[in-house]
Coordinates of C-alpha atoms in Angstrom, one line a residue:
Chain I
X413 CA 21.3 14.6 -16.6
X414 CA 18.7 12.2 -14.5
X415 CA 19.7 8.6 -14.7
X416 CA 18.6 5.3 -13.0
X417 CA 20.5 6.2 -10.1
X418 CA 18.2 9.6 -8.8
X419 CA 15.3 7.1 -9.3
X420 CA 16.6 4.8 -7.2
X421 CA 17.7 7.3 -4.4
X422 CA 14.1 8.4 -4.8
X423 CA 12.3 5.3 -4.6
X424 CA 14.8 4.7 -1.3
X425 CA 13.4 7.7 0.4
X426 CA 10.0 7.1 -0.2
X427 CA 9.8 3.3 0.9
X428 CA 11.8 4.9 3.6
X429 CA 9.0 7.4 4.9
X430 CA 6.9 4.7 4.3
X431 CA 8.5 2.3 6.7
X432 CA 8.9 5.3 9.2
X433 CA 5.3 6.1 8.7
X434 CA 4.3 2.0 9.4
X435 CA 6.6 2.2 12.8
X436 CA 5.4 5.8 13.6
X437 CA 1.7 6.2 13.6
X438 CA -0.8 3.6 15.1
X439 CA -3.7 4.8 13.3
X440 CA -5.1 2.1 10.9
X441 CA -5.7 4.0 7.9
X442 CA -2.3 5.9 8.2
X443 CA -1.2 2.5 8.0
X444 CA -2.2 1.4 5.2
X445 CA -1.9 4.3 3.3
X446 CA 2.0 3.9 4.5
X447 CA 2.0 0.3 2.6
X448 CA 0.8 2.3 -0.3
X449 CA 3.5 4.4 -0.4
X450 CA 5.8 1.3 -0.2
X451 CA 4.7 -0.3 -3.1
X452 CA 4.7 3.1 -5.1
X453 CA 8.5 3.3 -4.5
X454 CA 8.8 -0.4 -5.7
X455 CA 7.2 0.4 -8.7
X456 CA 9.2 3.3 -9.1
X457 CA 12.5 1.1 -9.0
X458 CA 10.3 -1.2 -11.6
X459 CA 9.7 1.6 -14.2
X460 CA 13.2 3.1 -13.4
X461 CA 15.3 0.0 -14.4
X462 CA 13.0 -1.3 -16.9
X463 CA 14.2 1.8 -19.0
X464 CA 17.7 1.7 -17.9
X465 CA 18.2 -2.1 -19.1
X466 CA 15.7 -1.8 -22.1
X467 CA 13.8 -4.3 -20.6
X468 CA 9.9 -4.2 -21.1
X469 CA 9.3 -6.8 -18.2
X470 CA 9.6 -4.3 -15.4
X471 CA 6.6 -2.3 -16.8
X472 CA 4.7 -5.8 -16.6
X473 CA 5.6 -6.0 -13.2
X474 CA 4.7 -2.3 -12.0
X475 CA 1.4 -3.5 -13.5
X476 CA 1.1 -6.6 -11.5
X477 CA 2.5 -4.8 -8.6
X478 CA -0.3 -1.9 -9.0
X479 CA -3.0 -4.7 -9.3
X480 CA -1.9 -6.0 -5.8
X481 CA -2.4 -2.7 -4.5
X482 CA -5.5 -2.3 -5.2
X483 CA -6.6 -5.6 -3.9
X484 CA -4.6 -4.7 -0.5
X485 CA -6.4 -1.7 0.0
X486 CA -10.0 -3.0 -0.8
X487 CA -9.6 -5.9 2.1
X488 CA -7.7 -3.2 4.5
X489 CA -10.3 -1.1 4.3
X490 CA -12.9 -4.1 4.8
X491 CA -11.3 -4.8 7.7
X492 CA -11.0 -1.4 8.8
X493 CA -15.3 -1.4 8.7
X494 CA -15.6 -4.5 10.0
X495 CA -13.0 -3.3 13.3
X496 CA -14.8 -0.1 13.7
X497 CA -18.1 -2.3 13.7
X498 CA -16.9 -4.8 16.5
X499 CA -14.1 -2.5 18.6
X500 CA -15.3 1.2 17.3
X501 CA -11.7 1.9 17.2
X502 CA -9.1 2.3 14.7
X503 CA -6.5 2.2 16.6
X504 CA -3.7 -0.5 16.2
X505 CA -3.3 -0.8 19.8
X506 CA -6.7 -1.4 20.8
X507 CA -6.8 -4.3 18.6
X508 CA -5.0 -7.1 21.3
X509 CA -7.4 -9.6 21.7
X510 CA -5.1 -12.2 20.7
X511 CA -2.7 -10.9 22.9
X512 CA -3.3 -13.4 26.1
Chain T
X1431 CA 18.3 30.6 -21.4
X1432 CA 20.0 28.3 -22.8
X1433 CA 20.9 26.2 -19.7
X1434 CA 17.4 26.0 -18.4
X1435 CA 16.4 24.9 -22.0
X1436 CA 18.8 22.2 -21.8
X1437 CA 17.8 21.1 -18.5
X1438 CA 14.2 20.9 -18.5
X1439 CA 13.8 17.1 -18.2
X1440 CA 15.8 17.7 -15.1
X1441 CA 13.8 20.3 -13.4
X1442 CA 11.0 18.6 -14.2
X1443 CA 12.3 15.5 -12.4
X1444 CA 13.2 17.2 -9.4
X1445 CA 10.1 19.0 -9.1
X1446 CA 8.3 15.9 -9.4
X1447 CA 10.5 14.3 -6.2
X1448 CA 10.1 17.0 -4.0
X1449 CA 5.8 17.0 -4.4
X1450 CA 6.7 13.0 -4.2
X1451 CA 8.7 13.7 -0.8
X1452 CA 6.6 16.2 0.6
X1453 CA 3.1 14.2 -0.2
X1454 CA 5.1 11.4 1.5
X1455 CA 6.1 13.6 4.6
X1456 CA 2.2 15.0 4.8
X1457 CA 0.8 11.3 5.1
X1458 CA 3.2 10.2 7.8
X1459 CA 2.6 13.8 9.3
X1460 CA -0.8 15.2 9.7
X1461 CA -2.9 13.5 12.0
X1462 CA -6.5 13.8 10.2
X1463 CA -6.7 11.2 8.1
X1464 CA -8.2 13.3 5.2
X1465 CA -5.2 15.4 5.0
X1466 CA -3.2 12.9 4.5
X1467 CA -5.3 10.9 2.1
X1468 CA -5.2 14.2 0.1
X1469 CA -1.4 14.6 0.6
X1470 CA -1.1 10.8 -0.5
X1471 CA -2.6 12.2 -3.5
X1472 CA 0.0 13.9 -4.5
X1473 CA 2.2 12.0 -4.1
X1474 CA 0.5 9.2 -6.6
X1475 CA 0.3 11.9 -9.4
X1476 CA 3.8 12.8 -8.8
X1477 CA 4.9 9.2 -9.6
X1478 CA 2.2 8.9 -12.5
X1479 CA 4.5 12.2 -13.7
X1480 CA 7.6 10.4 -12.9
X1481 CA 6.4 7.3 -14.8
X1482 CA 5.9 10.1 -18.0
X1483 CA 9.3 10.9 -17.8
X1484 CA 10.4 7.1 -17.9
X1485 CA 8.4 6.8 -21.2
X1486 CA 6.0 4.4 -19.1
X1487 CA 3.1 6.3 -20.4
X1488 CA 0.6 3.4 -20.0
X1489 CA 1.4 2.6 -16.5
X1490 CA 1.3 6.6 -15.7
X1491 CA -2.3 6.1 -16.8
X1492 CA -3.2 3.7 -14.9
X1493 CA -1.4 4.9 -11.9
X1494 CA -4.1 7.8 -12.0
X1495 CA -6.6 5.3 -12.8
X1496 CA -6.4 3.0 -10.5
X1497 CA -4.8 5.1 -7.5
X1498 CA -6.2 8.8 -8.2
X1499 CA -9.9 7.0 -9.3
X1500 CA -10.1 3.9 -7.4
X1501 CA -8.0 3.9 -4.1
X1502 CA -7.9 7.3 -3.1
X1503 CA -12.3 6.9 -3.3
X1504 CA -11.8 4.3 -1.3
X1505 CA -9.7 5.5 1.5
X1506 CA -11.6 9.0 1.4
X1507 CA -15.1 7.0 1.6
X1508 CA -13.6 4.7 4.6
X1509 CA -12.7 7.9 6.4
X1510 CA -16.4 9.2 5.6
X1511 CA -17.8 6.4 6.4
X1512 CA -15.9 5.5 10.0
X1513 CA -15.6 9.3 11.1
X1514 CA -12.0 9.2 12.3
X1515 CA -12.9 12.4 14.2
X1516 CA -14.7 10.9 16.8
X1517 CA -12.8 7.9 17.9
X1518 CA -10.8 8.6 21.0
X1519 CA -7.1 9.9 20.6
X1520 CA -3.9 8.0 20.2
X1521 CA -2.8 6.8 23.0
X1522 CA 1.0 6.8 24.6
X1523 CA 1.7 3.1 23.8
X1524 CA 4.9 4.2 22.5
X1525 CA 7.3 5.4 24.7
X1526 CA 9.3 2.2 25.4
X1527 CA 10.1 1.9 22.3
X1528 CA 11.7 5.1 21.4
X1529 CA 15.5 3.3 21.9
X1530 CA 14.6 0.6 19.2
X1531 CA 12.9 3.5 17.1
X1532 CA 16.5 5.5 17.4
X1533 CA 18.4 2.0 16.3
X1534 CA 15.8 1.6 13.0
X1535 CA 15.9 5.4 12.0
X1536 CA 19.6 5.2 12.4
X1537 CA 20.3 1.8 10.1
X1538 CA 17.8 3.7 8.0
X1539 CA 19.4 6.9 7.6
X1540 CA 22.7 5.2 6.6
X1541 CA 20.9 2.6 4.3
X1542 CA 19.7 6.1 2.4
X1543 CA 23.3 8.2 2.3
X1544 CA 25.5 4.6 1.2
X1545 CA 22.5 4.6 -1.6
X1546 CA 22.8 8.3 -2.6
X1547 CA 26.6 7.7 -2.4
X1548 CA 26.7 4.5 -4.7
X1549 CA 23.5 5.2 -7.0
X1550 CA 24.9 9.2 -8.1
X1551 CA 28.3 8.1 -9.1
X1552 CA 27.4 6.1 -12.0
X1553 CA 27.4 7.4 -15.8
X1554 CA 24.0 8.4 -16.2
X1555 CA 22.2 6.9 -19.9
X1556 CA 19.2 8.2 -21.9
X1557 CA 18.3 4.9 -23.7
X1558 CA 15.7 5.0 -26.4
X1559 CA 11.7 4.3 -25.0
X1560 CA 10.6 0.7 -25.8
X1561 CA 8.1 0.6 -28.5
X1562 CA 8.6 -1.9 -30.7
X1563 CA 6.3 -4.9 -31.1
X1564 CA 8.1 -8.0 -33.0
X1565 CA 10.6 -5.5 -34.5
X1566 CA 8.0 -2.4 -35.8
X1567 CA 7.2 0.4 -34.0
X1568 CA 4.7 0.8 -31.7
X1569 CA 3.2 2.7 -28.7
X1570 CA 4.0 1.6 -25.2
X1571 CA 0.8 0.2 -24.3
X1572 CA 1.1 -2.0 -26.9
X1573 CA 4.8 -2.9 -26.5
X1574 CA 3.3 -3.5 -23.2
X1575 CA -0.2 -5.6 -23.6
X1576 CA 2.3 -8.0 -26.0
X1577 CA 4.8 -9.0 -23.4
X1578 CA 1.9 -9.2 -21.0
X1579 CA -0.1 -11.2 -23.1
X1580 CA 2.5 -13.1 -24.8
X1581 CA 5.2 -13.6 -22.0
X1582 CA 3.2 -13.6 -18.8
X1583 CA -0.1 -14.9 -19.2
X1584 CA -0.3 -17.1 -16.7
X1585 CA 0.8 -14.4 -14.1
X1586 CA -1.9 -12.3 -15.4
X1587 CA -4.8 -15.0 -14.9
X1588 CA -3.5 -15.5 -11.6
X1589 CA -3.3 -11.7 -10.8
X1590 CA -6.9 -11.6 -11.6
X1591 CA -7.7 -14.7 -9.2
X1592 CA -6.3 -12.5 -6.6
X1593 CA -8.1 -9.9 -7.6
X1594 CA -11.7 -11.6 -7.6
X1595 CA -10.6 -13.5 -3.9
X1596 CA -9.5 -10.1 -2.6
X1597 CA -13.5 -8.4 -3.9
X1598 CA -15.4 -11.7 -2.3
X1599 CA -13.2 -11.0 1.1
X1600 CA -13.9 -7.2 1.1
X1601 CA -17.7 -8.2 0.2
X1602 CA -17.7 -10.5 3.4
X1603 CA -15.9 -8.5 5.9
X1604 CA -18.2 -5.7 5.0
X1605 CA -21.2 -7.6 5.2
X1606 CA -23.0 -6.8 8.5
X1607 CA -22.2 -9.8 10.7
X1608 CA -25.3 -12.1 12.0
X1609 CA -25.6 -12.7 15.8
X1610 CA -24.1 -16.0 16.1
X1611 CA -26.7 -18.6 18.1

């Protein structure tokens, strides 16, 4: 029988890949598709304890959380064009201007 | 036959982790950006599945909607757009930091087993779907749209203040810049 608790070890593994992936790889779209992943597994503990405490206001939150998401990605991926335009890179460690 | 029958919703739920895991493995893992956008993919319709299972079946739909229609376009029409291909390699940056990388994995790694250890020991519990609305029935996405509309209607206009700065910022990073006198 599946409880809370495999949803919870899942979510755990997948914010974990995506925290390896955000250390790992220096490429900026990797990186941002890593942050995705992150808040996928969030939502995933949303949805999973919503059900578990018959509580409807973790849905409401996946909701907002999936909202914030999407607004994320469109600025990333602004700035990602607007990098490529200016550097023609996207590499994270290209980008050190501010670095002194 | 009669095990398998029994255990359906648990299959089902393990073969929706391991396309979660593996789509999550394939993004960190393959180094065209395409593959991974594809393998990230997968992994957003294995959680929309997941999400069916939970008897979230508004949010699965909007998972695909908003991930599978809207993100995933945008990432794959980024990497169109920029041609990944032909920007020079990764560079080596990163070998100093292989020590600190050891450190994180490990904390990591026993972050995930004292979770597996603690989170599989409890009683699992199969309560009922939410669908009632002011004490009737009703579908999820209703159950839903009233405590979002009823309960938290002031995060929601706020939400879709973000939502309107975050399209005016992607408008004006996009736009081409103007050579500054």
């Amino acid at each position: 029988m599946i409880g809370v608790g495999h949803y919870v070890v899942l979510s755990l593994v997948l914010g974990a890949l995506g925290l390896v992936g955000l250390m790992v790889r220096r490429n900026f779209v990797t990186v941002l598709m890593c942050i995705e992943l992150i808040l996928n597994a969030a939502n995933l503990n949303f949805i999973a304890f919503s059900r578990h405490l018959g509580d409807l206001t973790g849905q409401v939150f996946a909701v907002f959380i999936i909202t914030i998401a999407a607004a994320e990605a469109a600025i990333g991926l602004g700035i990602i064009v607007a990098l490529v335009r200016l550097k023609q890179t996207v590499q994270l460690d290209r980008v050190n201007v501010m670095q002194g | 036959m009669d095990w398998l029958l029994a255990n359906v919703p648990a299959l089902i739920f393990y073969a929706l982790a391991g396309v979660v895991v593996a789509g999550a493995i394939g993004v960190i893992a393959f180094s065209h950006p395409v593959h991974a956008a594809l393998s990230l993919l997968a992994t957003f319709l294995a959680v929309a599945g997941l999400f069916v299972l939970q008897h979230a079946e508004f949010l699965a739909a909007v998972q695909i909607l908003v991930y599978a229609g809207g993100v995933m376009v945008l990432f794959l029409f980024v990497i169109m757009l920029v041609n990944v291909r032909h920007l020079p390699d990764e560079p080596q940056y990163l070998r100093r930091l292989v020590p600190v990388a050891v450190v994180v994995g490990a904390v990591l790694a026993i972050l995930v087993g004292v979770g597996v250890w603690a989170a599989l020991g409890g009683a699992p519990a199969d309560p009922a779907p939410l669908t009632t609305v002011a004490g009737e029935a009703a579908g999820n996405t209703e159950a839903v749209g009233w405590s979002l509309y009823r309960d938290y209607l002031l995060p929601f206009e706020v939400v879709s203040v973000v939502l309107l700065v975050a399209m005016i910022g992607a408008i004006v990073m996009g736009r081409r810049m103007e050579e500054q006198p």
